[in-house]
GROMACS .gro file of C-alpha atoms in nm:
model
  504
    1UNK     CA    1  -2.706  -2.458   3.317
    2UNK     CA    2  -2.473  -2.470   3.616
    3UNK     CA    3  -2.271  -2.160   3.687
    4UNK     CA    4  -1.964  -2.382   3.688
    5UNK     CA    5  -2.006  -2.434   3.314
    6UNK     CA    6  -1.913  -2.198   3.037
    7UNK     CA    7  -2.072  -1.858   3.059
    8UNK     CA    8  -2.138  -1.864   2.683
    9UNK     CA    9  -2.405  -2.052   2.490
   10UNK     CA   10  -2.348  -2.428   2.456
   11UNK     CA   11  -2.064  -2.483   2.212
   12UNK     CA   12  -2.105  -2.660   1.881
   13UNK     CA   13  -1.903  -2.975   1.818
   14UNK     CA   14  -1.674  -2.785   1.580
   15UNK     CA   15  -1.610  -2.516   1.842
   16UNK     CA   16  -1.537  -2.777   2.112
   17UNK     CA   17  -1.278  -2.957   1.901
   18UNK     CA   18  -1.123  -2.627   1.790
   19UNK     CA   19  -1.093  -2.530   2.158
   20UNK     CA   20  -0.934  -2.870   2.226
   21UNK     CA   21  -0.674  -2.793   1.958
   22UNK     CA   22  -0.573  -2.479   2.152
   23UNK     CA   23  -0.546  -2.680   2.476
   24UNK     CA   24  -0.346  -2.952   2.303
   25UNK     CA   25  -0.108  -2.687   2.168
   26UNK     CA   26  -0.052  -2.555   2.520
   27UNK     CA   27   0.036  -2.895   2.663
   28UNK     CA   28   0.241  -2.983   2.354
   29UNK     CA   29   0.463  -2.679   2.400
   30UNK     CA   30   0.508  -2.754   2.770
   31UNK     CA   31   0.590  -3.118   2.704
   32UNK     CA   32   0.840  -3.024   2.433
   33UNK     CA   33   0.997  -2.774   2.672
   34UNK     CA   34   1.032  -3.046   2.934
   35UNK     CA   35   1.249  -3.267   2.711
   36UNK     CA   36   1.395  -3.045   2.440
   37UNK     CA   37   1.671  -2.930   2.673
   38UNK     CA   38   1.815  -3.279   2.707
   39UNK     CA   39   1.931  -3.262   2.345
   40UNK     CA   40   2.092  -2.922   2.400
   41UNK     CA   41   2.299  -3.035   2.701
   42UNK     CA   42   2.618  -3.100   2.501
   43UNK     CA   43   2.610  -2.757   2.333
   44UNK     CA   44   2.512  -2.560   2.644
   45UNK     CA   45   2.781  -2.751   2.837
   46UNK     CA   46   3.039  -2.625   2.591
   47UNK     CA   47   2.897  -2.271   2.615
   48UNK     CA   48   2.810  -2.231   2.986
   49UNK     CA   49   3.033  -2.503   3.141
   50UNK     CA   50   2.781  -2.622   3.404
   51UNK     CA   51   2.874  -2.894   3.652
   52UNK     CA   52   2.694  -3.230   3.653
   53UNK     CA   53   2.483  -3.112   3.947
   54UNK     CA   54   2.391  -2.793   3.763
   55UNK     CA   55   2.292  -2.996   3.457
   56UNK     CA   56   2.055  -3.197   3.675
   57UNK     CA   57   1.909  -2.880   3.825
   58UNK     CA   58   1.864  -2.722   3.482
   59UNK     CA   59   1.656  -3.024   3.383
   60UNK     CA   60   1.484  -3.076   3.715
   61UNK     CA   61   1.394  -2.732   3.851
   62UNK     CA   62   1.130  -2.683   3.581
   63UNK     CA   63   0.932  -2.988   3.692
   64UNK     CA   64   1.005  -2.919   4.059
   65UNK     CA   65   0.838  -2.577   4.036
   66UNK     CA   66   0.546  -2.728   3.847
   67UNK     CA   67   0.494  -3.005   4.101
   68UNK     CA   68   0.513  -2.765   4.396
   69UNK     CA   69   0.256  -2.522   4.256
   70UNK     CA   70   0.007  -2.736   4.064
   71UNK     CA   71  -0.230  -2.798   4.354
   72UNK     CA   72  -0.238  -2.427   4.431
   73UNK     CA   73  -0.289  -2.328   4.068
   74UNK     CA   74  -0.557  -2.593   4.011
   75UNK     CA   75  -0.765  -2.447   4.291
   76UNK     CA   76  -0.688  -2.094   4.177
   77UNK     CA   77  -0.817  -2.182   3.829
   78UNK     CA   78  -1.146  -2.302   3.981
   79UNK     CA   79  -1.179  -1.964   4.151
   80UNK     CA   80  -1.057  -1.696   3.909
   81UNK     CA   81  -1.151  -1.876   3.587
   82UNK     CA   82  -0.967  -2.144   3.395
   83UNK     CA   83  -0.946  -1.952   3.069
   84UNK     CA   84  -0.816  -1.641   3.243
   85UNK     CA   85  -0.544  -1.831   3.426
   86UNK     CA   86  -0.449  -2.026   3.113
   87UNK     CA   87  -0.399  -1.712   2.904
   88UNK     CA   88  -0.211  -1.538   3.184
   89UNK     CA   89   0.017  -1.838   3.222
   90UNK     CA   90   0.078  -1.860   2.847
   91UNK     CA   91   0.190  -1.496   2.841
   92UNK     CA   92   0.423  -1.549   3.137
   93UNK     CA   93   0.559  -1.868   2.978
   94UNK     CA   94   0.656  -1.679   2.663
   95UNK     CA   95   0.834  -1.408   2.863
   96UNK     CA   96   1.023  -1.664   3.074
   97UNK     CA   97   1.129  -1.841   2.754
   98UNK     CA   98   1.298  -1.521   2.642
   99UNK     CA   99   1.499  -1.513   2.965
  100UNK     CA  100   1.605  -1.876   2.922
  101UNK     CA  101   1.703  -1.825   2.558
  102UNK     CA  102   1.952  -1.553   2.643
  103UNK     CA  103   2.082  -1.687   2.978
  104UNK     CA  104   2.453  -1.621   3.011
  105UNK     CA  105   2.540  -1.856   3.297
  106UNK     CA  106   2.422  -2.187   3.447
  107UNK     CA  107   2.270  -1.998   3.741
  108UNK     CA  108   2.076  -1.766   3.508
  109UNK     CA  109   1.945  -2.064   3.310
  110UNK     CA  110   1.836  -2.243   3.628
  111UNK     CA  111   1.654  -1.926   3.737
  112UNK     CA  112   1.481  -1.893   3.400
  113UNK     CA  113   1.377  -2.259   3.411
  114UNK     CA  114   1.232  -2.196   3.756
  115UNK     CA  115   1.021  -1.912   3.617
  116UNK     CA  116   0.912  -2.135   3.330
  117UNK     CA  117   0.794  -2.391   3.584
  118UNK     CA  118   0.597  -2.129   3.778
  119UNK     CA  119   0.430  -2.008   3.459
  120UNK     CA  120   0.368  -2.365   3.346
  121UNK     CA  121   0.192  -2.446   3.672
  122UNK     CA  122  -0.081  -2.200   3.571
  123UNK     CA  123  -0.128  -2.379   3.238
  124UNK     CA  124  -0.147  -2.751   3.308
  125UNK     CA  125  -0.448  -2.781   3.543
  126UNK     CA  126  -0.644  -2.534   3.331
  127UNK     CA  127  -0.609  -2.746   3.016
  128UNK     CA  128  -0.751  -3.060   3.172
  129UNK     CA  129  -1.024  -2.884   3.369
  130UNK     CA  130  -1.145  -2.700   3.058
  131UNK     CA  131  -1.161  -3.036   2.877
  132UNK     CA  132  -1.364  -3.175   3.167
  133UNK     CA  133  -1.616  -2.893   3.120
  134UNK     CA  134  -1.612  -2.891   2.739
  135UNK     CA  135  -1.694  -3.258   2.694
  136UNK     CA  136  -1.984  -3.383   2.904
  137UNK     CA  137  -2.023  -3.712   2.716
  138UNK     CA  138  -1.791  -3.974   2.873
  139UNK     CA  139  -1.693  -4.141   2.545
  140UNK     CA  140  -1.625  -3.806   2.378
  141UNK     CA  141  -1.426  -3.695   2.682
  142UNK     CA  142  -1.209  -4.007   2.665
  143UNK     CA  143  -1.123  -3.930   2.302
  144UNK     CA  144  -1.048  -3.570   2.395
  145UNK     CA  145  -0.820  -3.680   2.681
  146UNK     CA  146  -0.653  -3.926   2.443
  147UNK     CA  147  -0.566  -3.632   2.218
  148UNK     CA  148  -0.449  -3.434   2.521
  149UNK     CA  149  -0.233  -3.730   2.628
  150UNK     CA  150  -0.096  -3.768   2.275
  151UNK     CA  151   0.004  -3.402   2.284
  152UNK     CA  152   0.173  -3.450   2.623
  153UNK     CA  153   0.344  -3.779   2.540
  154UNK     CA  154   0.411  -3.690   2.178
  155UNK     CA  155   0.545  -3.351   2.282
  156UNK     CA  156   0.786  -3.511   2.527
  157UNK     CA  157   0.911  -3.737   2.251
  158UNK     CA  158   0.906  -3.459   1.989
  159UNK     CA  159   1.124  -3.240   2.208
  160UNK     CA  160   1.448  -3.404   2.092
  161UNK     CA  161   1.339  -3.383   1.727
  162UNK     CA  162   1.248  -3.014   1.755
  163UNK     CA  163   1.571  -2.955   1.942
  164UNK     CA  164   1.767  -3.141   1.677
  165UNK     CA  165   1.620  -2.932   1.396
  166UNK     CA  166   1.696  -2.609   1.581
  167UNK     CA  167   2.041  -2.706   1.708
  168UNK     CA  168   2.144  -2.811   1.359
  169UNK     CA  169   2.135  -2.443   1.258
  170UNK     CA  170   2.116  -2.228   1.573
  171UNK     CA  171   2.264  -2.197   1.924
  172UNK     CA  172   2.110  -2.383   2.218
  173UNK     CA  173   1.896  -2.083   2.323
  174UNK     CA  174   1.678  -2.141   2.016
  175UNK     CA  175   1.506  -2.433   2.191
  176UNK     CA  176   1.347  -2.177   2.423
  177UNK     CA  177   1.305  -1.892   2.176
  178UNK     CA  178   1.070  -2.102   1.963
  179UNK     CA  179   0.817  -2.089   2.249
  180UNK     CA  180   0.759  -1.715   2.213
  181UNK     CA  181   0.565  -1.702   1.882
  182UNK     CA  182   0.378  -2.022   1.968
  183UNK     CA  183   0.258  -1.882   2.300
  184UNK     CA  184   0.160  -1.555   2.130
  185UNK     CA  185  -0.054  -1.750   1.882
  186UNK     CA  186  -0.202  -1.955   2.166
  187UNK     CA  187  -0.308  -1.644   2.358
  188UNK     CA  188  -0.479  -1.493   2.052
  189UNK     CA  189  -0.658  -1.816   1.954
  190UNK     CA  190  -0.751  -1.898   2.313
  191UNK     CA  191  -0.908  -1.557   2.367
  192UNK     CA  192  -1.158  -1.633   2.088
  193UNK     CA  193  -1.208  -2.009   2.111
  194UNK     CA  194  -1.191  -2.106   2.479
  195UNK     CA  195  -1.496  -2.079   2.707
  196UNK     CA  196  -1.464  -1.947   3.059
  197UNK     CA  197  -1.564  -2.165   3.354
  198UNK     CA  198  -1.511  -2.159   3.728
  199UNK     CA  199  -1.628  -2.309   4.057
  200UNK     CA  200  -1.960  -2.140   4.150
  201UNK     CA  201  -1.904  -2.161   4.526
  202UNK     CA  202  -1.531  -2.210   4.581
  203UNK     CA  203  -1.522  -2.124   4.949
  204UNK     CA  204  -1.225  -1.968   5.125
  205UNK     CA  205  -0.881  -2.022   4.974
  206UNK     CA  206  -0.661  -2.163   5.249
  207UNK     CA  207  -0.314  -2.009   5.227
  208UNK     CA  208  -0.175  -2.243   5.495
  209UNK     CA  209  -0.275  -2.547   5.288
  210UNK     CA  210  -0.104  -2.396   4.984
  211UNK     CA  211   0.214  -2.340   5.184
  212UNK     CA  212   0.203  -2.691   5.331
  213UNK     CA  213   0.160  -2.851   4.988
  214UNK     CA  214   0.474  -2.680   4.862
  215UNK     CA  215   0.658  -2.750   5.188
  216UNK     CA  216   0.584  -3.121   5.142
  217UNK     CA  217   0.676  -3.161   4.775
  218UNK     CA  218   0.985  -2.942   4.734
  219UNK     CA  219   1.192  -3.086   5.026
  220UNK     CA  220   1.097  -3.440   4.926
  221UNK     CA  221   1.232  -3.396   4.573
  222UNK     CA  222   1.542  -3.222   4.706
  223UNK     CA  223   1.606  -3.504   4.954
  224UNK     CA  224   1.589  -3.768   4.683
  225UNK     CA  225   1.810  -3.568   4.446
  226UNK     CA  226   2.067  -3.485   4.713
  227UNK     CA  227   2.085  -3.835   4.862
  228UNK     CA  228   2.117  -4.019   4.531
  229UNK     CA  229   2.378  -3.771   4.406
  230UNK     CA  230   2.599  -3.734   4.714
  231UNK     CA  231   2.492  -4.006   4.956
  232UNK     CA  232   2.313  -3.998   5.290
  233UNK     CA  233   2.397  -3.695   5.501
  234UNK     CA  234   2.234  -3.458   5.748
  235UNK     CA  235   2.089  -3.212   5.496
  236UNK     CA  236   1.924  -3.485   5.290
  237UNK     CA  237   1.773  -3.653   5.595
  238UNK     CA  238   1.653  -3.319   5.731
  239UNK     CA  239   1.486  -3.230   5.400
  240UNK     CA  240   1.314  -3.570   5.391
  241UNK     CA  241   1.184  -3.532   5.746
  242UNK     CA  242   1.062  -3.178   5.678
  243UNK     CA  243   0.881  -3.292   5.364
  244UNK     CA  244   0.716  -3.586   5.540
  245UNK     CA  245   0.614  -3.371   5.837
  246UNK     CA  246   0.464  -3.109   5.607
  247UNK     CA  247   0.284  -3.382   5.412
  248UNK     CA  248   0.125  -3.525   5.726
  249UNK     CA  249   0.022  -3.176   5.838
  250UNK     CA  250  -0.122  -3.106   5.492
  251UNK     CA  251  -0.337  -3.421   5.491
  252UNK     CA  252  -0.466  -3.356   5.843
  253UNK     CA  253  -0.557  -3.000   5.755
  254UNK     CA  254  -0.744  -3.105   5.441
  255UNK     CA  255  -0.962  -3.338   5.645
  256UNK     CA  256  -1.054  -3.058   5.884
  257UNK     CA  257  -1.152  -2.800   5.621
  258UNK     CA  258  -1.495  -2.749   5.466
  259UNK     CA  259  -1.330  -2.654   5.134
  260UNK     CA  260  -0.996  -2.839   5.122
  261UNK     CA  261  -0.728  -2.780   4.863
  262UNK     CA  262  -0.775  -3.143   4.758
  263UNK     CA  263  -1.021  -3.407   4.872
  264UNK     CA  264  -0.780  -3.656   5.027
  265UNK     CA  265  -1.064  -3.903   5.081
  266UNK     CA  266  -1.056  -3.968   4.706
  267UNK     CA  267  -0.740  -4.169   4.767
  268UNK     CA  268  -0.931  -4.416   4.984
  269UNK     CA  269  -1.076  -4.562   4.667
  270UNK     CA  270  -0.836  -4.820   4.518
  271UNK     CA  271  -0.938  -4.727   4.163
  272UNK     CA  272  -0.848  -4.358   4.211
  273UNK     CA  273  -0.527  -4.414   4.407
  274UNK     CA  274  -0.424  -4.695   4.172
  275UNK     CA  275  -0.476  -4.470   3.870
  276UNK     CA  276  -0.267  -4.191   4.026
  277UNK     CA  277   0.009  -4.439   4.114
  278UNK     CA  278   0.008  -4.588   3.764
  279UNK     CA  279   0.029  -4.242   3.609
  280UNK     CA  280   0.320  -4.157   3.837
  281UNK     CA  281   0.522  -4.467   3.750
  282UNK     CA  282   0.454  -4.428   3.377
  283UNK     CA  283   0.615  -4.085   3.367
  284UNK     CA  284   0.878  -4.163   3.631
  285UNK     CA  285   1.028  -4.443   3.427
  286UNK     CA  286   1.000  -4.269   3.091
  287UNK     CA  287   1.128  -3.922   3.180
  288UNK     CA  288   1.413  -4.039   3.401
  289UNK     CA  289   1.545  -4.248   3.113
  290UNK     CA  290   1.480  -4.004   2.826
  291UNK     CA  291   1.660  -3.719   3.002
  292UNK     CA  292   1.989  -3.901   2.937
  293UNK     CA  293   1.879  -4.096   2.628
  294UNK     CA  294   1.940  -3.803   2.392
  295UNK     CA  295   2.286  -3.757   2.542
  296UNK     CA  296   2.351  -4.128   2.489
  297UNK     CA  297   2.254  -4.101   2.121
  298UNK     CA  298   2.480  -3.801   2.064
  299UNK     CA  299   2.776  -3.868   2.293
  300UNK     CA  300   2.793  -4.248   2.293
  301UNK     CA  301   2.661  -4.330   1.945
  302UNK     CA  302   2.791  -4.019   1.769
  303UNK     CA  303   2.459  -3.890   1.632
  304UNK     CA  304   2.409  -3.526   1.543
  305UNK     CA  305   2.130  -3.344   1.733
  306UNK     CA  306   1.893  -3.387   1.436
  307UNK     CA  307   1.980  -3.756   1.398
  308UNK     CA  308   1.921  -3.809   1.771
  309UNK     CA  309   1.582  -3.643   1.748
  310UNK     CA  310   1.483  -3.856   1.450
  311UNK     CA  311   1.605  -4.169   1.630
  312UNK     CA  312   1.345  -4.114   1.903
  313UNK     CA  313   1.059  -4.068   1.655
  314UNK     CA  314   0.923  -4.427   1.679
  315UNK     CA  315   0.810  -4.360   2.039
  316UNK     CA  316   0.635  -4.041   1.928
  317UNK     CA  317   0.445  -4.208   1.645
  318UNK     CA  318   0.343  -4.499   1.867
  319UNK     CA  319   0.206  -4.267   2.139
  320UNK     CA  320   0.002  -4.075   1.880
  321UNK     CA  321  -0.139  -4.399   1.736
  322UNK     CA  322  -0.304  -4.466   2.073
  323UNK     CA  323  -0.566  -4.197   1.996
  324UNK     CA  324  -0.726  -4.424   1.736
  325UNK     CA  325  -0.713  -4.737   1.953
  326UNK     CA  326  -0.781  -4.630   2.312
  327UNK     CA  327  -1.160  -4.660   2.277
  328UNK     CA  328  -1.136  -5.020   2.158
  329UNK     CA  329  -0.882  -5.106   2.427
  330UNK     CA  330  -1.112  -4.974   2.699
  331UNK     CA  331  -1.415  -5.156   2.556
  332UNK     CA  332  -1.231  -5.488   2.536
  333UNK     CA  333  -1.012  -5.473   2.847
  334UNK     CA  334  -1.167  -5.223   3.087
  335UNK     CA  335  -0.968  -4.954   3.264
  336UNK     CA  336  -0.765  -5.175   3.500
  337UNK     CA  337  -0.643  -5.423   3.241
  338UNK     CA  338  -0.581  -5.146   2.985
  339UNK     CA  339  -0.358  -4.955   3.229
  340UNK     CA  340  -0.178  -5.273   3.335
  341UNK     CA  341  -0.127  -5.367   2.971
  342UNK     CA  342   0.015  -5.023   2.892
  343UNK     CA  343   0.260  -5.046   3.181
  344UNK     CA  344   0.362  -5.398   3.078
  345UNK     CA  345   0.436  -5.271   2.726
  346UNK     CA  346   0.654  -4.994   2.870
  347UNK     CA  347   0.843  -5.250   3.077
  348UNK     CA  348   0.896  -5.471   2.774
  349UNK     CA  349   1.019  -5.178   2.569
  350UNK     CA  350   1.259  -5.057   2.838
  351UNK     CA  351   1.410  -5.404   2.866
  352UNK     CA  352   1.446  -5.404   2.487
  353UNK     CA  353   1.620  -5.065   2.501
  354UNK     CA  354   1.868  -5.203   2.754
  355UNK     CA  355   1.959  -5.482   2.513
  356UNK     CA  356   1.963  -5.258   2.205
  357UNK     CA  357   2.184  -4.988   2.358
  358UNK     CA  358   2.481  -5.220   2.325
  359UNK     CA  359   2.399  -5.315   1.965
  360UNK     CA  360   2.550  -5.133   1.667
  361UNK     CA  361   2.237  -5.154   1.449
  362UNK     CA  362   1.986  -4.876   1.526
  363UNK     CA  363   1.694  -5.094   1.408
  364UNK     CA  364   1.684  -5.274   1.743
  365UNK     CA  365   1.654  -4.945   1.931
  366UNK     CA  366   1.372  -4.834   1.701
  367UNK     CA  367   1.181  -5.157   1.761
  368UNK     CA  368   1.223  -5.123   2.138
  369UNK     CA  369   1.094  -4.764   2.138
  370UNK     CA  370   0.760  -4.863   1.979
  371UNK     CA  371   0.612  -5.053   2.278
  372UNK     CA  372   0.739  -4.777   2.511
  373UNK     CA  373   0.555  -4.507   2.317
  374UNK     CA  374   0.238  -4.711   2.277
  375UNK     CA  375   0.234  -4.815   2.643
  376UNK     CA  376   0.288  -4.458   2.765
  377UNK     CA  377   0.005  -4.328   2.545
  378UNK     CA  378  -0.238  -4.597   2.659
  379UNK     CA  379  -0.155  -4.580   3.029
  380UNK     CA  380  -0.148  -4.201   3.047
  381UNK     CA  381  -0.480  -4.159   2.864
  382UNK     CA  382  -0.673  -4.407   3.075
  383UNK     CA  383  -0.525  -4.300   3.409
  384UNK     CA  384  -0.586  -3.930   3.338
  385UNK     CA  385  -0.943  -4.000   3.228
  386UNK     CA  386  -1.005  -4.202   3.546
  387UNK     CA  387  -0.873  -3.924   3.773
  388UNK     CA  388  -1.048  -3.634   3.599
  389UNK     CA  389  -1.378  -3.822   3.568
  390UNK     CA  390  -1.380  -3.913   3.939
  391UNK     CA  391  -1.521  -3.573   4.041
  392UNK     CA  392  -1.804  -3.347   3.921
  393UNK     CA  393  -1.713  -3.092   3.654
  394UNK     CA  394  -1.714  -2.795   3.894
  395UNK     CA  395  -1.423  -2.958   4.082
  396UNK     CA  396  -1.232  -3.022   3.761
  397UNK     CA  397  -0.943  -2.788   3.845
  398UNK     CA  398  -0.864  -2.962   4.174
  399UNK     CA  399  -0.884  -3.310   4.018
  400UNK     CA  400  -0.673  -3.201   3.723
  401UNK     CA  401  -0.417  -3.065   3.966
  402UNK     CA  402  -0.389  -3.408   4.131
  403UNK     CA  403  -0.328  -3.573   3.793
  404UNK     CA  404  -0.077  -3.307   3.691
  405UNK     CA  405   0.100  -3.308   4.028
  406UNK     CA  406   0.155  -3.683   3.994
  407UNK     CA  407   0.283  -3.623   3.640
  408UNK     CA  408   0.524  -3.344   3.728
  409UNK     CA  409   0.641  -3.501   4.053
  410UNK     CA  410   0.717  -3.813   3.851
  411UNK     CA  411   0.920  -3.604   3.606
  412UNK     CA  412   1.118  -3.444   3.886
  413UNK     CA  413   1.181  -3.769   4.075
  414UNK     CA  414   1.247  -3.962   3.753
  415UNK     CA  415   1.527  -3.725   3.658
  416UNK     CA  416   1.653  -3.709   4.017
  417UNK     CA  417   1.655  -4.084   4.085
  418UNK     CA  418   1.718  -4.247   3.748
  419UNK     CA  419   1.930  -3.958   3.622
  420UNK     CA  420   2.147  -3.977   3.931
  421UNK     CA  421   2.164  -4.355   3.895
  422UNK     CA  422   2.303  -4.308   3.544
  423UNK     CA  423   2.572  -4.080   3.685
  424UNK     CA  424   2.658  -4.316   3.972
  425UNK     CA  425   2.688  -4.626   3.753
  426UNK     CA  426   2.880  -4.430   3.489
  427UNK     CA  427   3.140  -4.319   3.743
  428UNK     CA  428   3.170  -4.667   3.892
  429UNK     CA  429   3.226  -4.813   3.543
  430UNK     CA  430   3.506  -4.568   3.458
  431UNK     CA  431   3.859  -4.706   3.439
  432UNK     CA  432   4.081  -4.401   3.389
  433UNK     CA  433   4.459  -4.425   3.331
  434UNK     CA  434   4.677  -4.309   3.618
  435UNK     CA  435   4.866  -4.059   3.403
  436UNK     CA  436   4.554  -3.875   3.286
  437UNK     CA  437   4.588  -3.500   3.365
  438UNK     CA  438   4.389  -3.389   3.668
  439UNK     CA  439   4.167  -3.145   3.476
  440UNK     CA  440   4.073  -3.409   3.218
  441UNK     CA  441   4.016  -3.670   3.489
  442UNK     CA  442   3.781  -3.432   3.671
  443UNK     CA  443   3.593  -3.352   3.350
  444UNK     CA  444   3.542  -3.718   3.256
  445UNK     CA  445   3.430  -3.813   3.606
  446UNK     CA  446   3.189  -3.519   3.617
  447UNK     CA  447   2.990  -3.634   3.313
  448UNK     CA  448   3.033  -3.775   2.963
  449UNK     CA  449   2.929  -3.436   2.823
  450UNK     CA  450   3.212  -3.264   3.012
  451UNK     CA  451   3.457  -3.536   2.913
  452UNK     CA  452   3.364  -3.501   2.546
  453UNK     CA  453   3.444  -3.130   2.563
  454UNK     CA  454   3.781  -3.188   2.736
  455UNK     CA  455   3.914  -3.479   2.527
  456UNK     CA  456   3.990  -3.537   2.159
  457UNK     CA  457   3.718  -3.723   1.969
  458UNK     CA  458   3.950  -4.021   1.899
  459UNK     CA  459   4.088  -4.042   2.253
  460UNK     CA  460   4.099  -4.396   2.398
  461UNK     CA  461   3.990  -4.249   2.732
  462UNK     CA  462   3.682  -4.099   2.570
  463UNK     CA  463   3.605  -4.432   2.403
  464UNK     CA  464   3.622  -4.600   2.743
  465UNK     CA  465   3.398  -4.331   2.892
  466UNK     CA  466   3.140  -4.390   2.618
  467UNK     CA  467   3.135  -4.760   2.702
  468UNK     CA  468   3.091  -4.677   3.070
  469UNK     CA  469   2.800  -4.446   2.989
  470UNK     CA  470   2.637  -4.709   2.767
  471UNK     CA  471   2.661  -4.961   3.052
  472UNK     CA  472   2.506  -4.708   3.289
  473UNK     CA  473   2.216  -4.651   3.049
  474UNK     CA  474   2.158  -5.026   3.019
  475UNK     CA  475   2.149  -5.069   3.397
  476UNK     CA  476   1.911  -4.777   3.441
  477UNK     CA  477   1.684  -4.905   3.163
  478UNK     CA  478   1.653  -5.241   3.339
  479UNK     CA  479   1.579  -5.072   3.674
  480UNK     CA  480   1.307  -4.862   3.508
  481UNK     CA  481   1.166  -5.176   3.342
  482UNK     CA  482   1.146  -5.358   3.677
  483UNK     CA  483   0.972  -5.064   3.848
  484UNK     CA  484   0.718  -5.036   3.566
  485UNK     CA  485   0.644  -5.409   3.573
  486UNK     CA  486   0.567  -5.389   3.945
  487UNK     CA  487   0.334  -5.095   3.874
  488UNK     CA  488   0.156  -5.303   3.608
  489UNK     CA  489   0.083  -5.572   3.866
  490UNK     CA  490  -0.044  -5.312   4.115
  491UNK     CA  491  -0.272  -5.156   3.851
  492UNK     CA  492  -0.409  -5.496   3.751
  493UNK     CA  493  -0.493  -5.580   4.113
  494UNK     CA  494  -0.629  -5.243   4.233
  495UNK     CA  495  -0.806  -5.074   3.939
  496UNK     CA  496  -1.142  -5.223   3.835
  497UNK     CA  497  -1.175  -5.319   3.471
  498UNK     CA  498  -1.523  -5.170   3.451
  499UNK     CA  499  -1.507  -4.792   3.490
  500UNK     CA  500  -1.782  -4.628   3.695
  501UNK     CA  501  -1.831  -4.258   3.621
  502UNK     CA  502  -2.004  -4.029   3.871
  503UNK     CA  503  -2.287  -3.808   3.764
  504UNK     CA  504  -2.212  -3.438   3.735
   0.00000   0.00000   0.00000
């Protein structure tokens, strides 16, 4: 048995699937935490009074920290042990959740979300890399990754429902406080059920590569966020140039090292790079839209937090249903066509959402959410399986980090780009009366959430603002649909429909 495998005796099937349940719980909690906050924005806006920019940072800094640290943590997991890093990260995640739950200002909440992202970066690569080592059989591994993907996608969609249930009875901090007992249970169960595994000969850890990876990702996300929000200026351009320069330096350094942080030559293969790109676009389109979708349901359609969470349930159920069908889809279509088909379904659903957002009957929204959820589940499962299976099991942490970096970078850029597009179109659609008081005018222009707090519920100005926000959501949905359709074409042309798995 390779020293990269578990240090225990080979696990029984029951033990493997029990261990998978622990890993799925970890990713479920993180996915819920990534979207649950969107439902709490109206209540935390009333409590903490954040600006529109601070609202974006509260949602975005979590994924920004994850994206910046995933490559580092994936390699660290290969070195110190994936189980050890996972349990350490789960403990830190629970402690950071306490800080977020009792934050007393927008700045304190942003700081707590940053710490949550740092802790989360220790969790995500470990879950996938442990799966890669637990399940040696390719077909069994695909089913396991389908469950992992259902936990990630379902958790993202369940976030609003969980948030709705909590916010119906408790203050907004409860959406973070719920993490504490769950992470405590995860640590206890993981200590008994998870095997330990690590890279047998990891080589020297290159600190300069770690610094360059963060120096490339963080300025890039900042540049996009800043430029879309405030327009082109010197600081945005400088951040973009710094990020690109650091990215070029990072790639060059990886090619010169005997033990690189990531094997950049993997991206020369169209199947691998196409799978990473498809995974990125899947999450980019979905997360950027969903971040404001819960606000749309509450502020524009008048749903309560619980009703808004329930309204998003069709996407959750559809993404979970993929677990039972992904094997058949792969057998009939192959990887390339399955990924392209999943992306095409997302595009169709997003276009349907754009049409349904202007309709009074909720049924049309529910029908549009089904292809989105099913497409996300299918595309995410197959792309993740392709990336993780492209390397031997002892390199699972590094490969998992690539998959997770694409995921989290897509979350950050999705919120930054599509979220900022919602704000820009919303403001351009506003038609405010000239005699509106300056403080109310500023609140309405800042965001619909701020305007709802400053105006009476039956105000004609608020009604007009709701229509402007609905139009902004429709425009953004169509943009996301177009981007996803282009990604479907790229996946169809670049990813082979017959998967070839390397030997361990």
